[in-house]
N, CA, C and O atoms as a CHARMM CRD file, in Angstrom:
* protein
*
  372
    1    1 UNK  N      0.84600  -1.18800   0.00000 PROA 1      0.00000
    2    1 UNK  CA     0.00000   0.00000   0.00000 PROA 1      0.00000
    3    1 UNK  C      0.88300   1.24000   0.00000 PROA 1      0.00000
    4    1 UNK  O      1.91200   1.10500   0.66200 PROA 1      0.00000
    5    2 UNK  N      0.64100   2.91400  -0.84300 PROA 2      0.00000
    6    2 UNK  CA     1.28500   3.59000  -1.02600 PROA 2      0.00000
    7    2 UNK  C      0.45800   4.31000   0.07400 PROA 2      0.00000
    8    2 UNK  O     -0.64500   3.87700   0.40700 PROA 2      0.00000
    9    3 UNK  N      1.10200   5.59500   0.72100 PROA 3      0.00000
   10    3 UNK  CA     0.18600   6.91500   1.22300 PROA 3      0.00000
   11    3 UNK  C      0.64300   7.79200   0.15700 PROA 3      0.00000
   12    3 UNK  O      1.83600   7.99700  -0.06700 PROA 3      0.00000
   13    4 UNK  N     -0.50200   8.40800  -0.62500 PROA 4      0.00000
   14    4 UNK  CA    -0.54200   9.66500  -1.11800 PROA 4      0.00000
   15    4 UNK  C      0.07600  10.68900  -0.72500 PROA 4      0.00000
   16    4 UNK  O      0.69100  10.35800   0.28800 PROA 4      0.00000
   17    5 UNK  N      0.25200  11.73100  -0.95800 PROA 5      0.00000
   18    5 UNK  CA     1.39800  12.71600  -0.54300 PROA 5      0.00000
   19    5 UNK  C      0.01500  13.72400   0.59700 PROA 5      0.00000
   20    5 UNK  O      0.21100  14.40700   1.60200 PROA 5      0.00000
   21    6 UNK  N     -1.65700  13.30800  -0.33400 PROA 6      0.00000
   22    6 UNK  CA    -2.19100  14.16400   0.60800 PROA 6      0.00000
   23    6 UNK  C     -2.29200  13.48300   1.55100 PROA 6      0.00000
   24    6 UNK  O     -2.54000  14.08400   2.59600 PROA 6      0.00000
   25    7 UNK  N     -2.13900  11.82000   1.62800 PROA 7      0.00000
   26    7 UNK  CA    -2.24100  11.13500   2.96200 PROA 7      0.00000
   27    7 UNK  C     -1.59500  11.57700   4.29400 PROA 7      0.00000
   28    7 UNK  O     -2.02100  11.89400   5.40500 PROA 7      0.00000
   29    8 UNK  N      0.13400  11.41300   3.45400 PROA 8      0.00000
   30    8 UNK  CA     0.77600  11.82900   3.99500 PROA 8      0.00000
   31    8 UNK  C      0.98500  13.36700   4.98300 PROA 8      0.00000
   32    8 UNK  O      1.59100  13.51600   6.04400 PROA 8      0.00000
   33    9 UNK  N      0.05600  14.59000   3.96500 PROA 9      0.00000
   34    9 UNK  CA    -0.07500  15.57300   4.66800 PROA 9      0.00000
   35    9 UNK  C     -0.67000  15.84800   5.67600 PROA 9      0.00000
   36    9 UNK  O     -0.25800  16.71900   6.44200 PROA 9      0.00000
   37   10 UNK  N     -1.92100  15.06300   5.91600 PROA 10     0.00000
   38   10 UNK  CA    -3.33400  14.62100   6.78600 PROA 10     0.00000
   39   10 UNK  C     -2.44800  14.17400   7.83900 PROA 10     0.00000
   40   10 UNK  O     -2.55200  14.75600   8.91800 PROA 10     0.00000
   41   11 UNK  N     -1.71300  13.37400   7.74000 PROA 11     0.00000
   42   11 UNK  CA    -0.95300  13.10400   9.29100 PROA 11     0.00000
   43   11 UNK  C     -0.02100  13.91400   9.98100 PROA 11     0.00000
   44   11 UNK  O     -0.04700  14.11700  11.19500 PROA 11     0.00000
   45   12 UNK  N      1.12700  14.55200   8.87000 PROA 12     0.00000
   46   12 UNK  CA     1.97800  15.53400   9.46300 PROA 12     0.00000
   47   12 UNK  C      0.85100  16.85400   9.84500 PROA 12     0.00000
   48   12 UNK  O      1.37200  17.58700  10.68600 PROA 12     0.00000
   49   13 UNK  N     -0.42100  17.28500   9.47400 PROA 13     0.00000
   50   13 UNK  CA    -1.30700  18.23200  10.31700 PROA 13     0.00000
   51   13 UNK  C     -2.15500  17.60300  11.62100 PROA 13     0.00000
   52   13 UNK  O     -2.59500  18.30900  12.52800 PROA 13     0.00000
   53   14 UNK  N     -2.28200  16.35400  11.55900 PROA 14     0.00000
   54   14 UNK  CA    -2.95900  15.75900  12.65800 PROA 14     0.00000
   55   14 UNK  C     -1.41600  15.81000  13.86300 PROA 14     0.00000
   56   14 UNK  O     -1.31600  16.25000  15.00800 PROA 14     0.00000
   57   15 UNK  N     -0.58800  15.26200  13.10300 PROA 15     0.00000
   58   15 UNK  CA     0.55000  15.31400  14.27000 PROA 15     0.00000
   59   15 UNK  C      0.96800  16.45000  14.58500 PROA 15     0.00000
   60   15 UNK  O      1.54600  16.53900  15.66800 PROA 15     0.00000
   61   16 UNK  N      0.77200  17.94600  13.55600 PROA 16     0.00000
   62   16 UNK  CA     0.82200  18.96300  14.66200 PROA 16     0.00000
   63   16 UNK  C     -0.01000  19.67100  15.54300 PROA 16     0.00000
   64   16 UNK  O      0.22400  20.73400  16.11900 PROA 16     0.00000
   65   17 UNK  N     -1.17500  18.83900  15.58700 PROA 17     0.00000
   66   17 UNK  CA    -2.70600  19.42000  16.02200 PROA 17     0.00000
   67   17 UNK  C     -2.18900  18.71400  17.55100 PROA 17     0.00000
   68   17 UNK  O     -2.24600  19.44000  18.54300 PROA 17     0.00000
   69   18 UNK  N     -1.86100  17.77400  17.64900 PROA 18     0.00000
   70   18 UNK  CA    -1.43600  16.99300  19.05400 PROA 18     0.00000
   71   18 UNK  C     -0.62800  17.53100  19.35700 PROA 18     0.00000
   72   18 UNK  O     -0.73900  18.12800  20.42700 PROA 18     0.00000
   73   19 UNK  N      0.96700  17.66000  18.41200 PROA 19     0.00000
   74   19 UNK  CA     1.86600  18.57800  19.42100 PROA 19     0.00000
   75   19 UNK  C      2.01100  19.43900  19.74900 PROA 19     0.00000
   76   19 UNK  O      2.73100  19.77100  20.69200 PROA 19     0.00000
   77   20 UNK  N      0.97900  20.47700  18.65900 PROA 20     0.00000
   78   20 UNK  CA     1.09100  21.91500  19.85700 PROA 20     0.00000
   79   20 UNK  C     -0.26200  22.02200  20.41600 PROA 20     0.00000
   80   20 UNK  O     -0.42800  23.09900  20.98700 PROA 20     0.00000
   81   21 UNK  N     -1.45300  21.11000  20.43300 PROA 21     0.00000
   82   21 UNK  CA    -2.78600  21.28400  21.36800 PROA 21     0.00000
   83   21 UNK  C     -1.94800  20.61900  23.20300 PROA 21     0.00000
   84   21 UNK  O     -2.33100  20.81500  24.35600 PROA 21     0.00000
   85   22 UNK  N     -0.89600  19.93400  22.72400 PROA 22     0.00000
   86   22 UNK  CA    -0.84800  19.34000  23.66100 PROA 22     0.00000
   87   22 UNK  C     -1.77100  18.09500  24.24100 PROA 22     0.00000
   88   22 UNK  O     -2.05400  18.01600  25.43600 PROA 22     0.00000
   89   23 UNK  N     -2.14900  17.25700  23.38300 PROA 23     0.00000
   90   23 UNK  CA    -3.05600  16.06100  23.50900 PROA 23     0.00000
   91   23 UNK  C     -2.50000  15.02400  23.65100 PROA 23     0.00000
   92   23 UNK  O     -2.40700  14.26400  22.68700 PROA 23     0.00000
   93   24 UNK  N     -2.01900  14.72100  24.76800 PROA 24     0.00000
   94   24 UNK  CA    -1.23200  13.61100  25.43000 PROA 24     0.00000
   95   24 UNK  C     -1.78100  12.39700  25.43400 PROA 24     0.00000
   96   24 UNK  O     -1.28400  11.36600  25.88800 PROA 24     0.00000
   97   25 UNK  N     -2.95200  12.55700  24.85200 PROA 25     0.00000
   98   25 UNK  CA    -4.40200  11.27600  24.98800 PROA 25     0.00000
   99   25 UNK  C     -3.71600  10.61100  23.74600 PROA 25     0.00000
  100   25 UNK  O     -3.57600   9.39200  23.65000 PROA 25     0.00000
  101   26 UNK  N     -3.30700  11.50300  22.81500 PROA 26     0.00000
  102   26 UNK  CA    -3.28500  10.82600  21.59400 PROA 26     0.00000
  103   26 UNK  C     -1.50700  10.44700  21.05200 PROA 26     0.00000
  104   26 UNK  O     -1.07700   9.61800  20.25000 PROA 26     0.00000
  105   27 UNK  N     -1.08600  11.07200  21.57400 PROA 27     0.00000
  106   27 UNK  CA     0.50800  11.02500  21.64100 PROA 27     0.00000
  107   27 UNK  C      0.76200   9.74400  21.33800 PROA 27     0.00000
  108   27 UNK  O      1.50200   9.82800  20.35900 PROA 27     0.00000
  109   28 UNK  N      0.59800   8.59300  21.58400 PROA 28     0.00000
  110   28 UNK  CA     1.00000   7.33100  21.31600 PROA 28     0.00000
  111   28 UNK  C      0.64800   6.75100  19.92700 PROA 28     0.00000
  112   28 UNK  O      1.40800   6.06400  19.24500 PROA 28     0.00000
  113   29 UNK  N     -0.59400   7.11700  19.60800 PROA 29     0.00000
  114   29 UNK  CA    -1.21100   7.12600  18.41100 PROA 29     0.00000
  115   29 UNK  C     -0.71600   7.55100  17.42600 PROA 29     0.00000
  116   29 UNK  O     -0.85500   7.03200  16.31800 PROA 29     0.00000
  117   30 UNK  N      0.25100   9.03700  17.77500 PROA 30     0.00000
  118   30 UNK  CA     0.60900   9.61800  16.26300 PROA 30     0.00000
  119   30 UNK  C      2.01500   8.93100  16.49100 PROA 30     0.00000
  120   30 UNK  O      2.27800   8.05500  15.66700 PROA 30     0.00000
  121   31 UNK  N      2.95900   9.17500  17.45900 PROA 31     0.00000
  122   31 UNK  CA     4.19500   8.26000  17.24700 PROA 31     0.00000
  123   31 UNK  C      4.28200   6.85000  16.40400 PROA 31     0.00000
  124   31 UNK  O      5.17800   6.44800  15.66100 PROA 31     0.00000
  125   32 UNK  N      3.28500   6.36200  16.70600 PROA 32     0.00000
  126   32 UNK  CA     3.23000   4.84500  16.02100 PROA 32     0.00000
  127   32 UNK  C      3.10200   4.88600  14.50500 PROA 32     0.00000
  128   32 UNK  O      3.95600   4.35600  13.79400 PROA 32     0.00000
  129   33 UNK  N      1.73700   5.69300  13.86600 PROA 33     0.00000
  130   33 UNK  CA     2.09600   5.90600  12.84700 PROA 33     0.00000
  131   33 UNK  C      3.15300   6.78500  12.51200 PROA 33     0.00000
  132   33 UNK  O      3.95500   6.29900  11.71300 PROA 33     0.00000
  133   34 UNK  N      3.41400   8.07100  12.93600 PROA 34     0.00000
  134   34 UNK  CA     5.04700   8.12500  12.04300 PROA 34     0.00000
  135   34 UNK  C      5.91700   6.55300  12.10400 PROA 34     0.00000
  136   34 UNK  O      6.22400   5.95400  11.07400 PROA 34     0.00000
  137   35 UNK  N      6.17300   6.13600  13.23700 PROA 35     0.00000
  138   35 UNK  CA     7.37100   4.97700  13.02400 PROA 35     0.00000
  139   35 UNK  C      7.40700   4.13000  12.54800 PROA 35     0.00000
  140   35 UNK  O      8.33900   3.34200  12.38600 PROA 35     0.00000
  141   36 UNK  N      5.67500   4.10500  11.99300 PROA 36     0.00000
  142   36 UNK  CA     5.24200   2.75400  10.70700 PROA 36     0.00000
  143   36 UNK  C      5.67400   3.55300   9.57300 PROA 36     0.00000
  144   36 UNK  O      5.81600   2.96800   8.50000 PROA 36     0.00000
  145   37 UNK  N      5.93300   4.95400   9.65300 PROA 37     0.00000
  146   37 UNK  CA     6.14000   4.96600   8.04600 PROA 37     0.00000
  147   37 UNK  C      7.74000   5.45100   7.98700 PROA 37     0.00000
  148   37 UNK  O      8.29400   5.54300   6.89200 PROA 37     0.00000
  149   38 UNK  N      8.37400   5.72500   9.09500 PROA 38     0.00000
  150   38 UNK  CA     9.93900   5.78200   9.13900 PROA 38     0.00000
  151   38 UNK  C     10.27400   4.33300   8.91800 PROA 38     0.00000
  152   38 UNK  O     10.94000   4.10500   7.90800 PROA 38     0.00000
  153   39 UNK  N      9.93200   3.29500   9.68800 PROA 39     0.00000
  154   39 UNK  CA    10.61000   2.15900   9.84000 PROA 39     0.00000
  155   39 UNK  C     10.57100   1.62700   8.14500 PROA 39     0.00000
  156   39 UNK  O     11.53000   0.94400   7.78500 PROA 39     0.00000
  157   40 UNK  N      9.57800   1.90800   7.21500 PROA 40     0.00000
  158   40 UNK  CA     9.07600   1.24800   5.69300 PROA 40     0.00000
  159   40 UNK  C     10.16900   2.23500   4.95900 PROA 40     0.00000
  160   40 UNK  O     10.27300   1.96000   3.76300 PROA 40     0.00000
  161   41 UNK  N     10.83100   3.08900   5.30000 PROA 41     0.00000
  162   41 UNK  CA    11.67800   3.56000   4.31000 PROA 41     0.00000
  163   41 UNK  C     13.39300   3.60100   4.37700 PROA 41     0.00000
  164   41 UNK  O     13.76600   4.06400   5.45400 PROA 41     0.00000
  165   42 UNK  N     14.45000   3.23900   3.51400 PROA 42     0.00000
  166   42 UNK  CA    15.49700   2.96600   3.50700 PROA 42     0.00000
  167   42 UNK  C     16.43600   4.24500   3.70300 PROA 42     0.00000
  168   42 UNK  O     17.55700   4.12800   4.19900 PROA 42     0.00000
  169   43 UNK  N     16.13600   4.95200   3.46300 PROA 43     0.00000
  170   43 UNK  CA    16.61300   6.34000   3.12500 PROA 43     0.00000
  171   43 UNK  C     16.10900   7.59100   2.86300 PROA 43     0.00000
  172   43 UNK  O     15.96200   7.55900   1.64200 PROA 43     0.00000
  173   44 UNK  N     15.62800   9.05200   3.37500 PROA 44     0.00000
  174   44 UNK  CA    14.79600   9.75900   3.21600 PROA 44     0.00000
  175   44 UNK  C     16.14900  10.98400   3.03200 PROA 44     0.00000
  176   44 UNK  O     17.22600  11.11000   3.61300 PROA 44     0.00000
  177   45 UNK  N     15.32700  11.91900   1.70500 PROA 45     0.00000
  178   45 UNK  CA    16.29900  13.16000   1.67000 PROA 45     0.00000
  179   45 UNK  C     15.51400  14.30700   2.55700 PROA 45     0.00000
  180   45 UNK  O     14.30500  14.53800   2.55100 PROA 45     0.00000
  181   46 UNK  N     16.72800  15.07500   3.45700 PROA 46     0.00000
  182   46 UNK  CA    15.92600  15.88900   4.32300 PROA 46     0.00000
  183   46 UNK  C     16.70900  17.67700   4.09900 PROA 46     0.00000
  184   46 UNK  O     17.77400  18.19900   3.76800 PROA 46     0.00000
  185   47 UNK  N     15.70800  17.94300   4.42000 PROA 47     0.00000
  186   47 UNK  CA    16.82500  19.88300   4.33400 PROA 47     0.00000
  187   47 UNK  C     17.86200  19.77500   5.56400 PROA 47     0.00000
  188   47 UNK  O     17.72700  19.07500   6.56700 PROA 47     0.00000
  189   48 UNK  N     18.75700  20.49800   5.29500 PROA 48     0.00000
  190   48 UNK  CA    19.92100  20.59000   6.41000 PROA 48     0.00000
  191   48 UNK  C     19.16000  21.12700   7.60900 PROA 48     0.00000
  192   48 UNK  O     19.18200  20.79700   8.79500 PROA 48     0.00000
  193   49 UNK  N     18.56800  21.93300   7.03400 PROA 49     0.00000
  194   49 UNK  CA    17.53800  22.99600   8.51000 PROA 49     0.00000
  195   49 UNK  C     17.04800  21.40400   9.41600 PROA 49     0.00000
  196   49 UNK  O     17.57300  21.16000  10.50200 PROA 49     0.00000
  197   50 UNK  N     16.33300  20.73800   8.98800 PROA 50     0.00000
  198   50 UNK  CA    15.58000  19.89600   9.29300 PROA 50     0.00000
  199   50 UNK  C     16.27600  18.38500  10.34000 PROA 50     0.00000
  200   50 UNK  O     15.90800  17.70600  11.29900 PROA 50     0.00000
  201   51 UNK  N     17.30300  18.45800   9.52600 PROA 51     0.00000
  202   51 UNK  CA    18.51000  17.99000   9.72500 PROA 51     0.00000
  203   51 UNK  C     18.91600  17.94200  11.24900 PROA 51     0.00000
  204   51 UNK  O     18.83800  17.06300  12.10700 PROA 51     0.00000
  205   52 UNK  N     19.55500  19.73100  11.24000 PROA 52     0.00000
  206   52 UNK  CA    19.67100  20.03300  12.42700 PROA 52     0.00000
  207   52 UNK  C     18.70900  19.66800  13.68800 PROA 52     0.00000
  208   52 UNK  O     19.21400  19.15200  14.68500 PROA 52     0.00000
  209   53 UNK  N     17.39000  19.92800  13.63200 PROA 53     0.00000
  210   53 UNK  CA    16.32600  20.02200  14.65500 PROA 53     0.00000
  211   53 UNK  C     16.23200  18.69100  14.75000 PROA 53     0.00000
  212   53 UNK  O     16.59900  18.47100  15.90400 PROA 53     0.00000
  213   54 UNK  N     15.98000  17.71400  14.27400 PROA 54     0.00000
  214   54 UNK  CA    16.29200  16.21900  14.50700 PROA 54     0.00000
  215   54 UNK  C     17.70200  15.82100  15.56000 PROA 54     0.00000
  216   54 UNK  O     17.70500  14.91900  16.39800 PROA 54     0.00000
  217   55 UNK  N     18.73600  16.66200  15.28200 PROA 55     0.00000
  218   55 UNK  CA    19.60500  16.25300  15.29300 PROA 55     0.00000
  219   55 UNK  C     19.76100  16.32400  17.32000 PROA 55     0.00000
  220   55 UNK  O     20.08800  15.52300  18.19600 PROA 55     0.00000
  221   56 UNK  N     19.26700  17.88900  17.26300 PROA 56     0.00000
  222   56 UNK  CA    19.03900  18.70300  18.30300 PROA 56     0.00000
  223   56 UNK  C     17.91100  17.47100  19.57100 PROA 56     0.00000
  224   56 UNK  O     18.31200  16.96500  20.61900 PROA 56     0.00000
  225   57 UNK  N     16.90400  17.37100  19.11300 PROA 57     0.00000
  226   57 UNK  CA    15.66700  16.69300  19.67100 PROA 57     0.00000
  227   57 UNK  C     16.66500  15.00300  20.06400 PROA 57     0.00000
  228   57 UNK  O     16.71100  14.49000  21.18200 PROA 57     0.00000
  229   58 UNK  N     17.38700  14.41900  18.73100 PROA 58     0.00000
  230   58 UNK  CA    17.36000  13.35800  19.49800 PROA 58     0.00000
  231   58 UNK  C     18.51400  13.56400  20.73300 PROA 58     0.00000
  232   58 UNK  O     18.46600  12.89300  21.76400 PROA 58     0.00000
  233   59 UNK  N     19.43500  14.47200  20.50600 PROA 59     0.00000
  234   59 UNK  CA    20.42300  14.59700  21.76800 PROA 59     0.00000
  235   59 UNK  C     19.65400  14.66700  23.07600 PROA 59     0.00000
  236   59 UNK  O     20.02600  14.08200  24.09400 PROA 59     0.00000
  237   60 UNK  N     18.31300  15.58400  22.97400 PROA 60     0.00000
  238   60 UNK  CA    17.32000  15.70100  23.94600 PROA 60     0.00000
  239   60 UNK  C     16.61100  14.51000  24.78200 PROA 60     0.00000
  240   60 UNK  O     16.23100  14.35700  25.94300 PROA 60     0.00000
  241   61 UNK  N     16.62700  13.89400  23.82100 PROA 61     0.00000
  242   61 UNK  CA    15.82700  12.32500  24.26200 PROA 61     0.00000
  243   61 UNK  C     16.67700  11.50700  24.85800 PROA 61     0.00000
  244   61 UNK  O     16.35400  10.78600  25.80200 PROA 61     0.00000
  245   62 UNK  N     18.20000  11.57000  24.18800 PROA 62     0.00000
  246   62 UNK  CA    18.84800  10.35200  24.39900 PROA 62     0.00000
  247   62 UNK  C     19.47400  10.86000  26.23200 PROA 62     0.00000
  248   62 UNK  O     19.68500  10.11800  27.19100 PROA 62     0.00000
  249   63 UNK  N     19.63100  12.53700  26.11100 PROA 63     0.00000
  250   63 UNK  CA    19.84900  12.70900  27.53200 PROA 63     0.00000
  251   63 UNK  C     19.11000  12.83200  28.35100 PROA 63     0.00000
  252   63 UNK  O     19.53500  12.73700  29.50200 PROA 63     0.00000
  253   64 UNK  N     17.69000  13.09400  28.12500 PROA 64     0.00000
  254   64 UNK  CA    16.60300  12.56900  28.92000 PROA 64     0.00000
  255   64 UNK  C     16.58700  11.08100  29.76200 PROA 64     0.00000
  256   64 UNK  O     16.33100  10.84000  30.94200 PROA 64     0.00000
  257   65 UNK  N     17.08000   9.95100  28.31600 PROA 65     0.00000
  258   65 UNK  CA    16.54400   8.88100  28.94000 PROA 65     0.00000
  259   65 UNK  C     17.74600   8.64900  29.54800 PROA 65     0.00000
  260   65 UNK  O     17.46300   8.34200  30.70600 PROA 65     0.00000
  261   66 UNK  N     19.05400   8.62500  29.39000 PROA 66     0.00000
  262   66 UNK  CA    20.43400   8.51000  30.38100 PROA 66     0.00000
  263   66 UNK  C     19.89400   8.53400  31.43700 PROA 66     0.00000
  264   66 UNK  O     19.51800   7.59600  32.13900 PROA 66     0.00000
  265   67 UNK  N     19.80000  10.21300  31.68200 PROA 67     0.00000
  266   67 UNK  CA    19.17700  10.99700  33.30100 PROA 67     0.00000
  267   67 UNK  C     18.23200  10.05400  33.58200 PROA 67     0.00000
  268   67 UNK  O     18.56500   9.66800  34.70300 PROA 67     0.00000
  269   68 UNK  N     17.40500   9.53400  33.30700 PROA 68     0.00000
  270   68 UNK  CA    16.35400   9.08200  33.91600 PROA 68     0.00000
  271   68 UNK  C     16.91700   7.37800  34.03500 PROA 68     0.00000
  272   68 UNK  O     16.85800   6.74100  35.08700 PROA 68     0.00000
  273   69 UNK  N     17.35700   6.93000  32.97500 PROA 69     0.00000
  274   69 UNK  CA    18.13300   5.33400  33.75200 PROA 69     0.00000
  275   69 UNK  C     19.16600   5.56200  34.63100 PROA 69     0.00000
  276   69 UNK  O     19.40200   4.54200  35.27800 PROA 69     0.00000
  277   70 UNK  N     19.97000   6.60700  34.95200 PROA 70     0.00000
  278   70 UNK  CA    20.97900   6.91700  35.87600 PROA 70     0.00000
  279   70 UNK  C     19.87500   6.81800  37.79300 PROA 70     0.00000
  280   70 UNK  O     20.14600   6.20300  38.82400 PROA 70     0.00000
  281   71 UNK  N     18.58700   7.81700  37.40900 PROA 71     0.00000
  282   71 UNK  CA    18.05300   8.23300  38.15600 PROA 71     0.00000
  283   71 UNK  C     17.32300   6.64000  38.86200 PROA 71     0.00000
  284   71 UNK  O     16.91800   6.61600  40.02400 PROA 71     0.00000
  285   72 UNK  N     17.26000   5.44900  37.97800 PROA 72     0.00000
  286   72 UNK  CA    16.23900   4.46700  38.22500 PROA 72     0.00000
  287   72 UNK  C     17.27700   4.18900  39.12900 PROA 72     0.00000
  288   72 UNK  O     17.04700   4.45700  40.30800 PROA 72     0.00000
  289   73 UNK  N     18.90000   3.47900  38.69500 PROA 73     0.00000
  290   73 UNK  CA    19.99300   2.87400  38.64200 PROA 73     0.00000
  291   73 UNK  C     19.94500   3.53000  39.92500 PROA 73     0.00000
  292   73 UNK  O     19.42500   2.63800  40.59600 PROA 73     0.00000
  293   74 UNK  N     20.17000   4.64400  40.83800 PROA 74     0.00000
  294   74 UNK  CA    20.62300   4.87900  42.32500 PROA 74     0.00000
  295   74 UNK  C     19.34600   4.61800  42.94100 PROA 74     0.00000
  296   74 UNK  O     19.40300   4.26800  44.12000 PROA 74     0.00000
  297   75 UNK  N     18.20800   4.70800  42.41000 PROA 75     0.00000
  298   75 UNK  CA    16.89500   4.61800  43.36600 PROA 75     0.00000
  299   75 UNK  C     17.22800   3.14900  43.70400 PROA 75     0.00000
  300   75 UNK  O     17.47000   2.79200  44.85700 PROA 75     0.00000
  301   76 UNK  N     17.22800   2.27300  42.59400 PROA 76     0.00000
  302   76 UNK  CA    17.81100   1.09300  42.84100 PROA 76     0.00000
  303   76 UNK  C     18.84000   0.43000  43.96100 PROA 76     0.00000
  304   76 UNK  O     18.66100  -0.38300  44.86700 PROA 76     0.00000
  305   77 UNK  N     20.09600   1.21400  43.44100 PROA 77     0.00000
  306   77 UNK  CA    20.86500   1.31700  44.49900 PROA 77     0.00000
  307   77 UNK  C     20.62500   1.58600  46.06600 PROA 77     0.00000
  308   77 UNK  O     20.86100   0.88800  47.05300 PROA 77     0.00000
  309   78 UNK  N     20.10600   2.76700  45.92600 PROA 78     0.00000
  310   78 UNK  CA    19.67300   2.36200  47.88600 PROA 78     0.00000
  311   78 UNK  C     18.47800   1.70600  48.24100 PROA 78     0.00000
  312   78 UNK  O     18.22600   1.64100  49.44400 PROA 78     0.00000
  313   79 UNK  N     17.35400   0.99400  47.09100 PROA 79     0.00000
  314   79 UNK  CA    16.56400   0.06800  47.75200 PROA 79     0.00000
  315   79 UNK  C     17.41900  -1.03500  48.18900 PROA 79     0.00000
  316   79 UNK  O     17.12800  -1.62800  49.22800 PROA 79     0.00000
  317   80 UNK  N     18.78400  -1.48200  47.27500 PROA 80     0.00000
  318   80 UNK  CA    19.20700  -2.86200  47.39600 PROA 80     0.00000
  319   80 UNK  C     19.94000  -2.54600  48.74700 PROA 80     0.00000
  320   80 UNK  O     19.85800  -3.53900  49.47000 PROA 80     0.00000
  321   81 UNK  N     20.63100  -1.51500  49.35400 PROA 81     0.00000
  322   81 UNK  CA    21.18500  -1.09900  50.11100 PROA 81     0.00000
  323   81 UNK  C     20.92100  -2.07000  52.02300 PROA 81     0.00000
  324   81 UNK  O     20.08700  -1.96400  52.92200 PROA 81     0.00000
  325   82 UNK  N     22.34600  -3.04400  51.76700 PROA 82     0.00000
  326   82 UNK  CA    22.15200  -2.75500  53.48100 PROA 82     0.00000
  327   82 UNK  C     23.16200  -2.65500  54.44100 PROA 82     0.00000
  328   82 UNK  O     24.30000  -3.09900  54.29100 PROA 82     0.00000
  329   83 UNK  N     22.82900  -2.19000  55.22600 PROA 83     0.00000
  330   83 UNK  CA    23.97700  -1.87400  56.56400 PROA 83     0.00000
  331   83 UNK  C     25.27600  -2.94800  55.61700 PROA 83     0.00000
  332   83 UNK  O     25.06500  -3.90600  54.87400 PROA 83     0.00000
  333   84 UNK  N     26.89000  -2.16600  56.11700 PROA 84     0.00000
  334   84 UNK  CA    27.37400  -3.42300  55.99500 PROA 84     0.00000
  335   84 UNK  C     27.51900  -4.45300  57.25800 PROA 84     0.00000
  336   84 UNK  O     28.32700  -5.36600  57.08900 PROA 84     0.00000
  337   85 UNK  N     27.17000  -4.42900  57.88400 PROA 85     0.00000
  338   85 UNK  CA    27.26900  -5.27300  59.19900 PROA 85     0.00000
  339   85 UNK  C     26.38200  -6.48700  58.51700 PROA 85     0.00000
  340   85 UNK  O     26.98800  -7.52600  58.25400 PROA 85     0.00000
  341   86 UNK  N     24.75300  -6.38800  58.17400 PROA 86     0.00000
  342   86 UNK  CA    24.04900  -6.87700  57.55100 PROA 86     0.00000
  343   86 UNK  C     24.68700  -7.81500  56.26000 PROA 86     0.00000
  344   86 UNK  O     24.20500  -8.91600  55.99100 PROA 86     0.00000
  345   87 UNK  N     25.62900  -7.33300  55.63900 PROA 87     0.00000
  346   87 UNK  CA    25.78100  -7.67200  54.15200 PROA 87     0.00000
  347   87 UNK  C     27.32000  -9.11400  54.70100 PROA 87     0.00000
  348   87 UNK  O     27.45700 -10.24400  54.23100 PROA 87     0.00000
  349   88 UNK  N     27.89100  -8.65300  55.42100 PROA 88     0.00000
  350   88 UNK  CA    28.88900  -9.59500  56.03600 PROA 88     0.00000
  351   88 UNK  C     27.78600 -10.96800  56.58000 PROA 88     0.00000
  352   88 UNK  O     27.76900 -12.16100  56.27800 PROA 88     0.00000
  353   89 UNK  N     27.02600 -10.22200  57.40400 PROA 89     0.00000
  354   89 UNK  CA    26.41800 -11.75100  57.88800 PROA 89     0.00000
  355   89 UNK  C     25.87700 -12.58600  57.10500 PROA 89     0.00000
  356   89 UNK  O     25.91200 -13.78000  57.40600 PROA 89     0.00000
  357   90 UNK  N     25.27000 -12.16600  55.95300 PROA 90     0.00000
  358   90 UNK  CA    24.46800 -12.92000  55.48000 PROA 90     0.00000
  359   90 UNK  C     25.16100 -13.07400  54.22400 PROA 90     0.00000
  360   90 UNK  O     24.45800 -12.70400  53.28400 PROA 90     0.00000
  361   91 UNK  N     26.30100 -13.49500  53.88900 PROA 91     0.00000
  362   91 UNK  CA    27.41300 -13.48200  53.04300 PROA 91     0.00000
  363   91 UNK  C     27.48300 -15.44400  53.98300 PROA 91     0.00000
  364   91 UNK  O     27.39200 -15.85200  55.14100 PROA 91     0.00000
  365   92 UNK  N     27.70500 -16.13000  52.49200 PROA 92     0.00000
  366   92 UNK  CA    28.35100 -17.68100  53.08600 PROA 92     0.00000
  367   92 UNK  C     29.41200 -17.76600  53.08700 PROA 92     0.00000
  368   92 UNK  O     30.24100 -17.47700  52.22300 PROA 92     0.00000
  369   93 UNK  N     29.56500 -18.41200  54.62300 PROA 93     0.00000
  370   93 UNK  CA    31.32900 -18.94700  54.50400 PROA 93     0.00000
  371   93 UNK  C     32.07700 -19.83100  53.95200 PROA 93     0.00000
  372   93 UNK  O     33.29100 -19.82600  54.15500 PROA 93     0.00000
C-alpha cells in the first residue's frame, strides 16, 4: 500500500494538532504511525535545517533517557542497600 502525498499531509497536520494542542491522549497514536512509516523507508532526503532540529531533539531524548536510567539505577541502588554489618552476615562462609 502507497500513502498519497495528501495522505501523507493529513498526518503531518494531525501530528501537529497533538503537538502543539498538547493532547497527550493521543501522543501514542501519532508516534506509532510516524514509526510505521519511518521504519518502511530505507533512506529519506531531508533539508539541512531539518537535519539540524532532529539532530538537536534526538540529543534531547537520548539525555533525557540517560538521566532518567541513571536516576532508576541509584533509586535502585539504595533500595538494594544494606547496613554493611548486615551484608557480612548474610554473606556464606
Amino acid at each position: 500500500m502507497k500513502l498519497t502525498q495528501k495522505e501523507l499531509n493529513h498526518l503531518v497536520f494531525l501530528s501537529e494538532v497533538v503537538l502543539t494542542g498538547k493532547k497527550k491522549s493521543l501522543m501514542d497514536e501519532t508516534l506509532q504511525c510516524l514509526l510505521y512509516i519511518v521504519k518502511s523507508l530505507e533512506e529519506v532526503e531531508l533539508p539541512d535545517s531539518v537535519v539540524g532540529q532532529i539532530d538537536q531533539l534526538t540529543a534531547l531524548i537520548e539525555a533525557d533517557l540517560r538521566d532518567e536510567n541513571e536516576r532508576m539505577q541509584e533509586i535502585r541502588g539504595h533500595l538494594d542497600w544494606k547496613p554493611k554489618k548486615e551484608r557480612n552476615s548474610s554473606m556464606p562462609s
